[in-house]
CSV table of C-alpha atoms and ligand atoms in Angstrom, one decimal:
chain,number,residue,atom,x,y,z
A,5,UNK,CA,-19.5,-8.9,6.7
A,6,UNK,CA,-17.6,-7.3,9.6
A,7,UNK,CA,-15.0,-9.1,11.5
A,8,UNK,CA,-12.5,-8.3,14.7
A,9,UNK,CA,-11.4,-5.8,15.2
A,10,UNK,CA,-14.4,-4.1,13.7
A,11,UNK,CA,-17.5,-6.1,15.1
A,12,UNK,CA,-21.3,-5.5,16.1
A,13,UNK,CA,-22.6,-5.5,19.7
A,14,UNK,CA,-25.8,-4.6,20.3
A,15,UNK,CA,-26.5,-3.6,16.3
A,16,UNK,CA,-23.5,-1.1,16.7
A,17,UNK,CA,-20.3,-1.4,14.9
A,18,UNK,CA,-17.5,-1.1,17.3
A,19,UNK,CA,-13.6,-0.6,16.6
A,20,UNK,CA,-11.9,-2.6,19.8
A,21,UNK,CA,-13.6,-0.6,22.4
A,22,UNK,CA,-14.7,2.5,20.9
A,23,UNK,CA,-18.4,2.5,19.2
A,24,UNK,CA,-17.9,4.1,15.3
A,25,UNK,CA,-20.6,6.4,15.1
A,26,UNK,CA,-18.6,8.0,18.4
A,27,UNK,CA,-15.7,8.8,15.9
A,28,UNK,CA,-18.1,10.2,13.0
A,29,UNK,CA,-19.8,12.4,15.7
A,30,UNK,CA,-16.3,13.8,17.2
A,31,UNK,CA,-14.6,14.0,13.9
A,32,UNK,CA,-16.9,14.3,11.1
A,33,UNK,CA,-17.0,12.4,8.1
A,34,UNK,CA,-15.2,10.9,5.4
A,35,UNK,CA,-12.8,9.4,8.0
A,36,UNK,CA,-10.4,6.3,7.8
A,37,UNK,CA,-10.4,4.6,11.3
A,38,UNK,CA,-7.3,2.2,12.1
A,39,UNK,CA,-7.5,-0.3,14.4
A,40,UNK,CA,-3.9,-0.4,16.8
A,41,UNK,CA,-3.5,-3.8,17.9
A,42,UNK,CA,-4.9,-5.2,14.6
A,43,UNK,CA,-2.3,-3.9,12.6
A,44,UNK,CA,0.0,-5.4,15.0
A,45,UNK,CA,-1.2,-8.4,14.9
A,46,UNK,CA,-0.9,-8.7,11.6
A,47,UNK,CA,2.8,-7.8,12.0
A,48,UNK,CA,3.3,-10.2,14.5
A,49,UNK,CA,1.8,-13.0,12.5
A,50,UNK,CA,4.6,-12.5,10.2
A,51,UNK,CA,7.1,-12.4,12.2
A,52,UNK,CA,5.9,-15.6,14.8
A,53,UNK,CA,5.9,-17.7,11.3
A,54,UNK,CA,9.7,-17.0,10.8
A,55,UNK,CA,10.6,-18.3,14.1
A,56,UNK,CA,14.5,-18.7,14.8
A,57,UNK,CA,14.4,-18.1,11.0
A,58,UNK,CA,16.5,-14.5,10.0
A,59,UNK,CA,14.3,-12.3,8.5
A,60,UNK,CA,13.6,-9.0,7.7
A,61,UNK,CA,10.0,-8.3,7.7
A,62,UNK,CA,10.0,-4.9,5.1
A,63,UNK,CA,6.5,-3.0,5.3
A,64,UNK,CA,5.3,-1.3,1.9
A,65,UNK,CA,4.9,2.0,2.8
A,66,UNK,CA,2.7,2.7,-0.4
A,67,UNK,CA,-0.3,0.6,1.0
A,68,UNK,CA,-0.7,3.0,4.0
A,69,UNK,CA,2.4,5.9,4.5
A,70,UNK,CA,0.8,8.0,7.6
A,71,UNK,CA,3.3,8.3,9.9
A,72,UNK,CA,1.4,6.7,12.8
A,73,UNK,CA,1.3,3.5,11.5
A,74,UNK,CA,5.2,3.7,10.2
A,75,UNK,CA,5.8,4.4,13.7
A,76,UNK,CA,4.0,1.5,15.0
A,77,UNK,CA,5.6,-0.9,12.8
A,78,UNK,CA,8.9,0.4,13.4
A,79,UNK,CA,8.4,0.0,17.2
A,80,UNK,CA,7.4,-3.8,16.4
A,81,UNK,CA,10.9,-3.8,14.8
A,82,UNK,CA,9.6,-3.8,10.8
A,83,UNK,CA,12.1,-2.7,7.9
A,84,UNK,CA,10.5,-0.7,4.9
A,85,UNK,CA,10.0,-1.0,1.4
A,86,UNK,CA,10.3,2.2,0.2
A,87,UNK,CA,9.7,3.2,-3.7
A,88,UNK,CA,10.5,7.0,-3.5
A,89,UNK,CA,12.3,9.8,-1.5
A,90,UNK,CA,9.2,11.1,0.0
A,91,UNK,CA,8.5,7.5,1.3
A,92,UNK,CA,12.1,7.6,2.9
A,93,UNK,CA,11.9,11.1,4.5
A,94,UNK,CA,8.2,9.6,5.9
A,95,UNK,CA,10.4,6.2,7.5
A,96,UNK,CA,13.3,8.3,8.9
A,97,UNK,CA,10.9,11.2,10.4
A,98,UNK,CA,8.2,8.1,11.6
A,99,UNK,CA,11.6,6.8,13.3
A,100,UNK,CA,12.6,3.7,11.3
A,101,UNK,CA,16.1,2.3,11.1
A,102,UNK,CA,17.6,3.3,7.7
A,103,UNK,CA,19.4,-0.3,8.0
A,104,UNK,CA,15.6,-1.9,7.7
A,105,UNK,CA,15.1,-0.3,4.0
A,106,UNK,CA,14.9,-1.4,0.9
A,107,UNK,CA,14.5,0.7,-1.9
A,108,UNK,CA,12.0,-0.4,-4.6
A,109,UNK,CA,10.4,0.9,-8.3
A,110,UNK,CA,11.2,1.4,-11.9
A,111,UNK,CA,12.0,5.0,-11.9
A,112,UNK,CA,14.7,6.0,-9.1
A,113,UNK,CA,15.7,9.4,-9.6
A,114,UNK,CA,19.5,10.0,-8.7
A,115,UNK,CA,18.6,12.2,-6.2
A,116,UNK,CA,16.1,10.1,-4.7
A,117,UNK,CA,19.6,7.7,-4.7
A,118,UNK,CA,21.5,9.9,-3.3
A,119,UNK,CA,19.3,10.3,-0.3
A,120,UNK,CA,19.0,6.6,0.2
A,121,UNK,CA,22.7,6.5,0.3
A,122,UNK,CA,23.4,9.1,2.3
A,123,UNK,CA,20.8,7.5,4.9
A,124,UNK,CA,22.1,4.6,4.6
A,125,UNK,CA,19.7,1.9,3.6
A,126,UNK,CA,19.9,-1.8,3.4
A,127,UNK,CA,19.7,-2.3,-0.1
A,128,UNK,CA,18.5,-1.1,-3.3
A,129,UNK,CA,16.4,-3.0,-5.0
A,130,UNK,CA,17.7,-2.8,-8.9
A,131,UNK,CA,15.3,-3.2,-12.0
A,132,UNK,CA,17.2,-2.4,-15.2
A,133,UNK,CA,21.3,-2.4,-16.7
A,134,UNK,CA,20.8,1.7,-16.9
A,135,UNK,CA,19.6,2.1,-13.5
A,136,UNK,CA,22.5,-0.1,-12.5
A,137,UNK,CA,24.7,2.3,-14.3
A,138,UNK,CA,23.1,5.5,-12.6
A,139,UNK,CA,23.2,4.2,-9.0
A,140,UNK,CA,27.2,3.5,-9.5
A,141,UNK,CA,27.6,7.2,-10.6
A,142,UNK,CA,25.8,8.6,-8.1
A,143,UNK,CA,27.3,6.1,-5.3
A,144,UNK,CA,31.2,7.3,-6.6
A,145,UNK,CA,29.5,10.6,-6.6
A,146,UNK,CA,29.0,10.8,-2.8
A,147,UNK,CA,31.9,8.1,-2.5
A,148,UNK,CA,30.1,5.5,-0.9
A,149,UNK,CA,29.5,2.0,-2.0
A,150,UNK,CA,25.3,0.9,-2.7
A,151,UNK,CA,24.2,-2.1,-1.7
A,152,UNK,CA,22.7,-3.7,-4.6
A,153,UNK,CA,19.7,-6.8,-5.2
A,154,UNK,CA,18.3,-7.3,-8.6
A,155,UNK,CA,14.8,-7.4,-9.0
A,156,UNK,CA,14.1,-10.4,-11.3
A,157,UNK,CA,11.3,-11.2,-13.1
A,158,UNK,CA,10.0,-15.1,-12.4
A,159,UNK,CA,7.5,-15.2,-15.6
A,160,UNK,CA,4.6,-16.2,-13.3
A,161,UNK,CA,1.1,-15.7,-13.5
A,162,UNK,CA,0.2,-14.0,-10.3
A,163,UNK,CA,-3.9,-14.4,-11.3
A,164,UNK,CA,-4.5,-11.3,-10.2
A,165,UNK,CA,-5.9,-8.1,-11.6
A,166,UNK,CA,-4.2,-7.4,-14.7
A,167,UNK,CA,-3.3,-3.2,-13.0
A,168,UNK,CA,-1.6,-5.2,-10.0
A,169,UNK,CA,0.2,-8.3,-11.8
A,170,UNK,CA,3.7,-7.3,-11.9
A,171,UNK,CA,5.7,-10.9,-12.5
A,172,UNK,CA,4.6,-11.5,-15.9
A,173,UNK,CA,7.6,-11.2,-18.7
A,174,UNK,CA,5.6,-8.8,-20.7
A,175,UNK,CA,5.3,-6.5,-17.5
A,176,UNK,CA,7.3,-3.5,-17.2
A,177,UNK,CA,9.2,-4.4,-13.5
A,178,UNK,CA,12.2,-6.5,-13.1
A,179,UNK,CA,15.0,-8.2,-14.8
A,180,UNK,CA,14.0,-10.8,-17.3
A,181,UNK,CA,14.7,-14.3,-15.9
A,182,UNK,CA,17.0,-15.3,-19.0
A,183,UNK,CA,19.0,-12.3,-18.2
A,184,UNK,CA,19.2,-11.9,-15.1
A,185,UNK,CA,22.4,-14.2,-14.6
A,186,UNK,CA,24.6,-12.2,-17.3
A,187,UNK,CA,23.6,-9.0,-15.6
A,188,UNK,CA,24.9,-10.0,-12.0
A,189,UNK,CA,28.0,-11.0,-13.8
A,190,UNK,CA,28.0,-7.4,-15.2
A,191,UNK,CA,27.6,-5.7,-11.8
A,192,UNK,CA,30.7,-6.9,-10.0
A,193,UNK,CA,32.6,-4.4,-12.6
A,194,UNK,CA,31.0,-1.2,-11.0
A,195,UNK,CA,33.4,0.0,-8.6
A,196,UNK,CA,30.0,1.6,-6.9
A,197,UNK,CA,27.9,-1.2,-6.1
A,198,UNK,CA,28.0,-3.9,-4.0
A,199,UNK,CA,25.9,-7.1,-5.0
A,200,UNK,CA,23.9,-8.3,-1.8
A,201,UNK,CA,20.6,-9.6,-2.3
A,202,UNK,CA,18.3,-11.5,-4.9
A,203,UNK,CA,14.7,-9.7,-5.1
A,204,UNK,CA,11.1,-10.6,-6.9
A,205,UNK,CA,7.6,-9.4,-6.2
A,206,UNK,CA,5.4,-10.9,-8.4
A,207,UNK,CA,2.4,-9.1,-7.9
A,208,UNK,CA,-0.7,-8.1,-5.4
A,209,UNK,CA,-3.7,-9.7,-3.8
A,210,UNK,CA,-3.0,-13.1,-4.7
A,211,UNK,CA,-5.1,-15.5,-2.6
A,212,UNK,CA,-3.2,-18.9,-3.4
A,213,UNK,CA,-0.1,-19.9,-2.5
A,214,UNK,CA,1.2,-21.5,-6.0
A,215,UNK,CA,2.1,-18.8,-7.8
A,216,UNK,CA,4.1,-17.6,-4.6
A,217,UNK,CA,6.6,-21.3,-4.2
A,218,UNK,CA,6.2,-21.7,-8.5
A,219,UNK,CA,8.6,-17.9,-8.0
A,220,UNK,CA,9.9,-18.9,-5.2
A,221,UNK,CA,11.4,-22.3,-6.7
A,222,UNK,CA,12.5,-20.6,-9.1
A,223,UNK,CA,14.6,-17.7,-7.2
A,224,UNK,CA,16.1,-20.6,-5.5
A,225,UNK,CA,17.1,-22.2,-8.7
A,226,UNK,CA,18.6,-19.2,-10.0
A,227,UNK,CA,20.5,-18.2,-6.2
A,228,UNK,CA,22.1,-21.6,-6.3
A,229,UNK,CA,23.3,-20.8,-9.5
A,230,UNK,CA,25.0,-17.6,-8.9
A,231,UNK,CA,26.4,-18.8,-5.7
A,232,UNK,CA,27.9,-21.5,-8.0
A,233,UNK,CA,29.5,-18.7,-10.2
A,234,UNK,CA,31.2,-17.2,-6.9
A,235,UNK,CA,28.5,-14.4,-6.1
A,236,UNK,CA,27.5,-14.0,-2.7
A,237,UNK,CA,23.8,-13.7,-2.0
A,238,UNK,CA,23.5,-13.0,1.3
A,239,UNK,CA,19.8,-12.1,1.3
A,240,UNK,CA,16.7,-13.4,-0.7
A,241,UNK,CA,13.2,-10.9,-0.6
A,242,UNK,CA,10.6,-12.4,-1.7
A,243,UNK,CA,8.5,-9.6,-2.0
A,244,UNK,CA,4.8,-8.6,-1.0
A,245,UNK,CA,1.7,-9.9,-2.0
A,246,UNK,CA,-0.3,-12.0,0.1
A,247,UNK,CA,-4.1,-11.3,-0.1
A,248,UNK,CA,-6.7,-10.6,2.2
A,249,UNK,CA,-10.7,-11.0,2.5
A,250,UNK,CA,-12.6,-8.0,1.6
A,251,UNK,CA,-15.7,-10.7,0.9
A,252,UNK,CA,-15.7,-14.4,-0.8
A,253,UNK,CA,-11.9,-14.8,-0.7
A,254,UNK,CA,-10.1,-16.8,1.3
A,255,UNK,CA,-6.4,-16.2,1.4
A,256,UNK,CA,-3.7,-18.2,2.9
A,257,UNK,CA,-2.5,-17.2,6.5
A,258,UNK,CA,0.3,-15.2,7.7
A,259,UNK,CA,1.8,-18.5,9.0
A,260,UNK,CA,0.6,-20.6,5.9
A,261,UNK,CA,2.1,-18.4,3.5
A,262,UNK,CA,5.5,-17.9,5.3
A,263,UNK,CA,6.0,-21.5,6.5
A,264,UNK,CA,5.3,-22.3,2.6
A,265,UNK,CA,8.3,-20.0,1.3
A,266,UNK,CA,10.7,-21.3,4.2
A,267,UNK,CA,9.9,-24.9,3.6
A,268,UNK,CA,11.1,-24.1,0.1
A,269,UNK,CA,14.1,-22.5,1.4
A,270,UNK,CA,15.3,-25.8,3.9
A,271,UNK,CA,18.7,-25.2,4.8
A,272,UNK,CA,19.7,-21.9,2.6
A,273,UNK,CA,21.4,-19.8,5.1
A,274,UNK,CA,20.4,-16.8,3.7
A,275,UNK,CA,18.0,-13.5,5.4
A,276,UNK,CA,14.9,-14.1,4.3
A,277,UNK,CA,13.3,-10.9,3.5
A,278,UNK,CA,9.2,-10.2,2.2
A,279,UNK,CA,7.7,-7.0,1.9
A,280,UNK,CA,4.1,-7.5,2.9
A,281,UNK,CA,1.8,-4.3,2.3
A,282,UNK,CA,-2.1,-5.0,1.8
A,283,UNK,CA,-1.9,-8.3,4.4
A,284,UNK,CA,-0.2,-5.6,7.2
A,285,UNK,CA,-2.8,-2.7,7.2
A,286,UNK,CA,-6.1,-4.0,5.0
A,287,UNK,CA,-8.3,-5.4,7.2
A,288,UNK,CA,-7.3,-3.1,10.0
A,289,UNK,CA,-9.0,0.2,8.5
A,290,UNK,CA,-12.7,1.0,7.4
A,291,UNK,CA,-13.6,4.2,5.5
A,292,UNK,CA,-16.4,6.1,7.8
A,293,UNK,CA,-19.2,7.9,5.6
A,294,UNK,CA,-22.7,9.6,5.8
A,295,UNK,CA,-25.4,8.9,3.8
A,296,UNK,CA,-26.2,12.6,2.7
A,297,UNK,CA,-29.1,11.5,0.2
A,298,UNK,CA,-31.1,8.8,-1.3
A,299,UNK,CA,-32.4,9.0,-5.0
A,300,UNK,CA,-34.9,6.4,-6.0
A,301,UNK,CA,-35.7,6.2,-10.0
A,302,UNK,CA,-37.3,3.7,-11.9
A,303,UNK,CA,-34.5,2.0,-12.6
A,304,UNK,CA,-32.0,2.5,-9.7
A,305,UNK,CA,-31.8,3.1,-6.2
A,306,UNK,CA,-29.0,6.0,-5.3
A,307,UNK,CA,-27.4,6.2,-1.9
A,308,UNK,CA,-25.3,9.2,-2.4
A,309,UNK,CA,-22.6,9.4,0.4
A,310,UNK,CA,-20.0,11.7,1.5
A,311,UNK,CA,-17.0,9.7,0.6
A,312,UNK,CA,-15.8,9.5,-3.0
A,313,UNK,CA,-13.4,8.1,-5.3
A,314,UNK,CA,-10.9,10.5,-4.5
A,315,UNK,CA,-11.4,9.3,-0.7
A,316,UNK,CA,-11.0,5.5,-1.9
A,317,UNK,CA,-10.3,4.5,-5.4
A,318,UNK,CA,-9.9,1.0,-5.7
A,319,UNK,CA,-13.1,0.4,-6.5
A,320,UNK,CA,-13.6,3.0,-9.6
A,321,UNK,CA,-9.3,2.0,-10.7
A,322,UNK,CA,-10.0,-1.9,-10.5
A,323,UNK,CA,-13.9,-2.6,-9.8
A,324,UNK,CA,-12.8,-3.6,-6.3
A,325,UNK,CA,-15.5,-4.5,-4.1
A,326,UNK,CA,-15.8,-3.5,-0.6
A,327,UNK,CA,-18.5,-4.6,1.7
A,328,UNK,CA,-20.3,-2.0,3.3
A,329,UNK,CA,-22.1,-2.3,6.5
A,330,UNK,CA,-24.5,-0.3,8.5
A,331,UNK,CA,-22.7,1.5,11.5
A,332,UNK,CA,-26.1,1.0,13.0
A,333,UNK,CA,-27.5,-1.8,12.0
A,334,UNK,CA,-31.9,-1.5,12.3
A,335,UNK,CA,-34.0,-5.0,12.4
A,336,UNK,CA,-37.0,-3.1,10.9
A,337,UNK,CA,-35.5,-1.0,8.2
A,338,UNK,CA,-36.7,-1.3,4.8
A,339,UNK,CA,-34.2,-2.9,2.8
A,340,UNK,CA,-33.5,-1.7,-0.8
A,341,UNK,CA,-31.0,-2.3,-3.4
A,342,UNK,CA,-28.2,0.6,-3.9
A,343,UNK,CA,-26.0,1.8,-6.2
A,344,UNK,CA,-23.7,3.6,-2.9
A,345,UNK,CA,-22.1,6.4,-5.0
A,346,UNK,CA,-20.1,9.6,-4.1
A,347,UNK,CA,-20.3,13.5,-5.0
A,348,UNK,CA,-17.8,12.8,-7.8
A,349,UNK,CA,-18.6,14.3,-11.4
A,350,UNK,CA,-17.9,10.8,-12.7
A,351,UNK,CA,-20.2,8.2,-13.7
A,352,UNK,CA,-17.0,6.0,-12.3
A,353,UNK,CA,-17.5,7.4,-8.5
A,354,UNK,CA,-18.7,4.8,-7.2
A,355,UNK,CA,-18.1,2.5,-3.7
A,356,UNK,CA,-20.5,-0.1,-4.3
A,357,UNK,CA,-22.6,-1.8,-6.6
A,358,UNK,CA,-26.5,-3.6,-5.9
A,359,UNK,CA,-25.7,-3.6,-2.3
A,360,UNK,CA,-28.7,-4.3,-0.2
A,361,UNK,CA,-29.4,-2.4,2.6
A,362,UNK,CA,-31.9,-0.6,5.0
A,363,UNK,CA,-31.2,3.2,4.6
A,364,UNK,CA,-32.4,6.5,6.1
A,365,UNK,CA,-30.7,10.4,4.8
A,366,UNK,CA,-28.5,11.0,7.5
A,367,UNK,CA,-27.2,7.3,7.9
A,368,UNK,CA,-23.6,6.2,9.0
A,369,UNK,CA,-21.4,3.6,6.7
A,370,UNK,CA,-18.4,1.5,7.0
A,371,UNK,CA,-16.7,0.3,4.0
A,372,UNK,CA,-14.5,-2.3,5.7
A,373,UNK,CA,-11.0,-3.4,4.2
A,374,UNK,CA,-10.2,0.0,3.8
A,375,UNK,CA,-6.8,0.3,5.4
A,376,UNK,CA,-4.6,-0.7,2.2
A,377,UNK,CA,-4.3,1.5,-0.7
A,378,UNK,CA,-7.0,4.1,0.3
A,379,UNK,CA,-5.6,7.3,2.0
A,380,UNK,CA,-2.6,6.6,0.2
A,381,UNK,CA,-4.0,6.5,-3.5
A,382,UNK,CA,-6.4,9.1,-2.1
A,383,UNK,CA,-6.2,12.9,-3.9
A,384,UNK,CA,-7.9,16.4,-4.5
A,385,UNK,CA,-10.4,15.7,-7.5
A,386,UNK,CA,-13.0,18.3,-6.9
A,387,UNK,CA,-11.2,19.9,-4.8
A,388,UNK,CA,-12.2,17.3,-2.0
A,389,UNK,CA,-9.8,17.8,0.9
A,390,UNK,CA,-8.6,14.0,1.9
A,391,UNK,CA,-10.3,12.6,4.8
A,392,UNK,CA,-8.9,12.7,8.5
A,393,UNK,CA,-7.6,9.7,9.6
A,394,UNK,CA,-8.2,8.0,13.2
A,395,UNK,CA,-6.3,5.5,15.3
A,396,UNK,CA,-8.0,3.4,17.9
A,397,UNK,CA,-6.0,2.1,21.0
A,398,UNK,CA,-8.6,0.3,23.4
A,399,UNK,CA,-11.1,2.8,24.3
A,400,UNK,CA,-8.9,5.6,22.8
A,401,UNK,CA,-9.0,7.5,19.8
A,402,UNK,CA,-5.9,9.4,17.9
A,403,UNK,CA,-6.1,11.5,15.0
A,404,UNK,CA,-3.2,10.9,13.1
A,405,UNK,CA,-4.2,12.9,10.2
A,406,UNK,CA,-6.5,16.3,10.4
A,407,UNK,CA,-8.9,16.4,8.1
A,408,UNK,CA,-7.7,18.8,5.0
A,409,UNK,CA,-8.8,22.5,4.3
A,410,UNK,CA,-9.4,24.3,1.4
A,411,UNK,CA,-6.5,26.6,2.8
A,412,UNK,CA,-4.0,23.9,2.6
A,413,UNK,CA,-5.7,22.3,-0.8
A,414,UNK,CA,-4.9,25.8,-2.5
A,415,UNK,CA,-1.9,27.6,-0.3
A,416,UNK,CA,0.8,26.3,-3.1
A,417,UNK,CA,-1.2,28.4,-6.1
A,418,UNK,CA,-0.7,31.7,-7.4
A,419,UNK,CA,-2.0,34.0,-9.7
A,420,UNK,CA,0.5,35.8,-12.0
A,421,UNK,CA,0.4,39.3,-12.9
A,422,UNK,CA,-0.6,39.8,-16.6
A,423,UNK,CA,1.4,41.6,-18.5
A,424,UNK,CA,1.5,40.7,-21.8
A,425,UNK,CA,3.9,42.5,-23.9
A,426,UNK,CA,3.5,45.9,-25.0
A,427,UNK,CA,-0.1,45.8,-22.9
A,428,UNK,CA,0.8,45.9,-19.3
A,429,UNK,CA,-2.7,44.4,-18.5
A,430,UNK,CA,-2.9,43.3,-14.6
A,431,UNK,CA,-6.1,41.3,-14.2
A,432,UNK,CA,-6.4,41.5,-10.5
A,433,UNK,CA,-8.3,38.7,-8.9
A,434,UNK,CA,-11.8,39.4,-8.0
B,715,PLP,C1,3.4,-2.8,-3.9
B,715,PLP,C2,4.6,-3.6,-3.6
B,715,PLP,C3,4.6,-4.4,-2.5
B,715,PLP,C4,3.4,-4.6,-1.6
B,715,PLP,O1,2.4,-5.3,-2.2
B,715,PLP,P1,1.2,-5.8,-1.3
B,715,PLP,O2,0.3,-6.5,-2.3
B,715,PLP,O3,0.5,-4.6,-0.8
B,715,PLP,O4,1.7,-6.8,-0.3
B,715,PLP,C5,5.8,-5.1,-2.2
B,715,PLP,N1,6.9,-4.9,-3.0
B,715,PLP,C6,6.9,-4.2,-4.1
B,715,PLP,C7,8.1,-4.0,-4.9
B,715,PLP,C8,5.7,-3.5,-4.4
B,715,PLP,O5,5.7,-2.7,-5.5
């Protein structure tokens, strides 16, 4: 499977107007290539589905951070969902309005609260009666008041992969539905805070729209409520999400899912907010790689490529299947079963399983669907530098991230000198 913006003419995979094996041959390999106007298309089926609606559309920066593609989203006029301080120091240097952020996760640190404040986001996204606690000391701290949402948990079942449900009660995000009215009525005490918004993310990659309006019915149920009790909600986020296809799935739309939630919502006057990662930025990236050898045994074919699990993880962390496609495609080849694997000392490091395909040493690969949670879960294992990363725009090509070197991998180590009491030993490096 390939599909715009990454699409065959002639047996070659192009991204819009730039033929892939181009990039491999001007920037080596691994290498994650973004399509431009994909990924803002993707925004701007969002935000068409909203119509007159308000709504803040609020990116996940975890699913792709590089600051290209902040920039290009904040240029479309996309908030963020941040979930630390290094994710807002990427926003505020990639140019995003501090008023477009809300602050997401478990485990804020104060100083990663103190930053938000003294940037000045949009809202923090609460998940627990201590952290409500901390972010009032740190807000009277700095003597500012924090915007506040609680992040409730709706009790659904996502059906997802168990690592990326989060809406279930026995998972570790949010406010327990049964609580979470008693603990709004707690938060008007703190002097600190500022109650604004309503919040829920229920999980990731969900390709059915039920388990989205079954939460979404049931934020509504509970906003009513507290407006009832004298609270004003002046925002509802919905959180992120939506699915894509990376092969058999078929997800709902951009304008499906959004004209579901807002059909729930009728008259409500309040911002509607989501905080769409995968649906923004997977489809609109493919991992490049080269086929350094093939291993045939009696058993098992081996295509041994130069990407790895520490390039792209999802499929070693969750069994996540990519496709993976031929950058040249041959008529003639002779096709074989692989197991596509990486370099990795891990029987785990693997990109695909039985995939057939015709394959020469030397050989160029896409694994599509590659934009979400790949360079950003990416890391050092084997002291692999991470892969550079391309833009295309038309026939033009940006490198938005170098590739790594061993110099930059390293430069933060140090050796100490030895001296062990009494001996005075210095073991100098070699
Ligand atoms: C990860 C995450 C998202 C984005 O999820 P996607 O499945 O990539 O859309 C949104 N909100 C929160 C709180 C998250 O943790």
């Amino acid at each position: 499977m390939s599909g715009w913006p990454f699409d065959y003419r002639s047996n070659r995979l192009w991204g819009e107007s730039v033929p892939l094996d181009r990039i491999a041959e001007e920037i080596g390999t691994p290498c994650y290539v973004y399509s431009r106007a994909a990924l803002a298309a993707a925004y701007e089926a969002f935000d068409a589905a909203f119509g007159g609606r308000d709504h803040l559309i609020c990116y996940a920066v975890k699913a792709n951070s590089n600051l290209a593609i902040l920039n290009l989203f904040a240029r479309l006029g996309s908030g963020f969902d941040i979930v630390s301080g290094g994710e807002l120091q990427r926003v505020l240097k990639a140019g995003g309005d501090p008023q477009k952020i809300v602050f997401s996760g478990v485990g804020k640190r104060p100083d990663e609260m103190r930053a938000a404040l003294d940037a000045g986001i949009f809202c923090f996204n609460v998940e627990s009666r201590s952290e409500l606690e901390m972010l009032d000391r740190v807000a009277r701290e700095v003597k500012k008041t924090a915007p506040v949402s609680l992040r409730v948990n709706p009790d659904v079942d996502a059906k997802t992969h168990p690592y990326i449900s989060t809406g279930l009660k026995e998972n570790k995000f949010g406010i327990p539905f049964e609580e979470a009215e008693s603990l709004y009525a707690l938060s008007r005490q703190f002097e600190n805070l500022r109650i604004t918004g309503l919040d829920c993310h229920i999980g990731s990659q969900l390709t059915e729209l039920a388990p989205f309006a079954e939460a979404c019915g049931k934020m509504l149920e509970l906003l009513d409520r507290l407006q009832t009790q004298g609270l004003e909600i002046d925002h509802l986020d919905l959180g992120g999400g939506l699915g894509i296809r990376y092969s058999g799935e078929s997800p709902p739309s951009a304008r499906d899912y959004v004209n579901a939630l807002c059909g729930q919502i009728g008259q409500r006057k309040q911002r509607v907010l989501i905080e769409p990662g995968r649906a923004l930025v997977g489809n609109a990236g493919v991992l490049l790689t080269r086929v350094e050898y093939l291993k045939h045994s009696p058993h098992r074919n081996f295509a041994i490529v130069d990407a790895a699990m520490n390039d792209l993880m999802r499929p070693a962390l969750y069994d996540a299947h990519h496709e993976i496609v031929p950058v040249i495609s041959k008529n003639d080849g002779n096709v074989k079963t692989y197991q596509v694997v990486g370099p990795v000392c891990e029987t785990g490091d693997f990109l695909g399983h039985d995939r057939d395909l015709a394959l020469s040493e030397g050989d160029l690969l896409a694994i599509m669907s590659a934009g979400a949670y790949g360079m950003s879960m990416s890391s050092n294992y084997n002291t692999r530098p991470r892969a550079a990363e391309v833009m295309i725009d038309g026939d033009r090509i940006h490198v938005i991230r170098e590739r790594e070197s061993i110099d930059q991998l390293i430069a933060g180590e140090t050796i100490p000198s030895w001296r062990t009491a009494g001996l005075d030993c210095f073991l100098s490096p070699l």
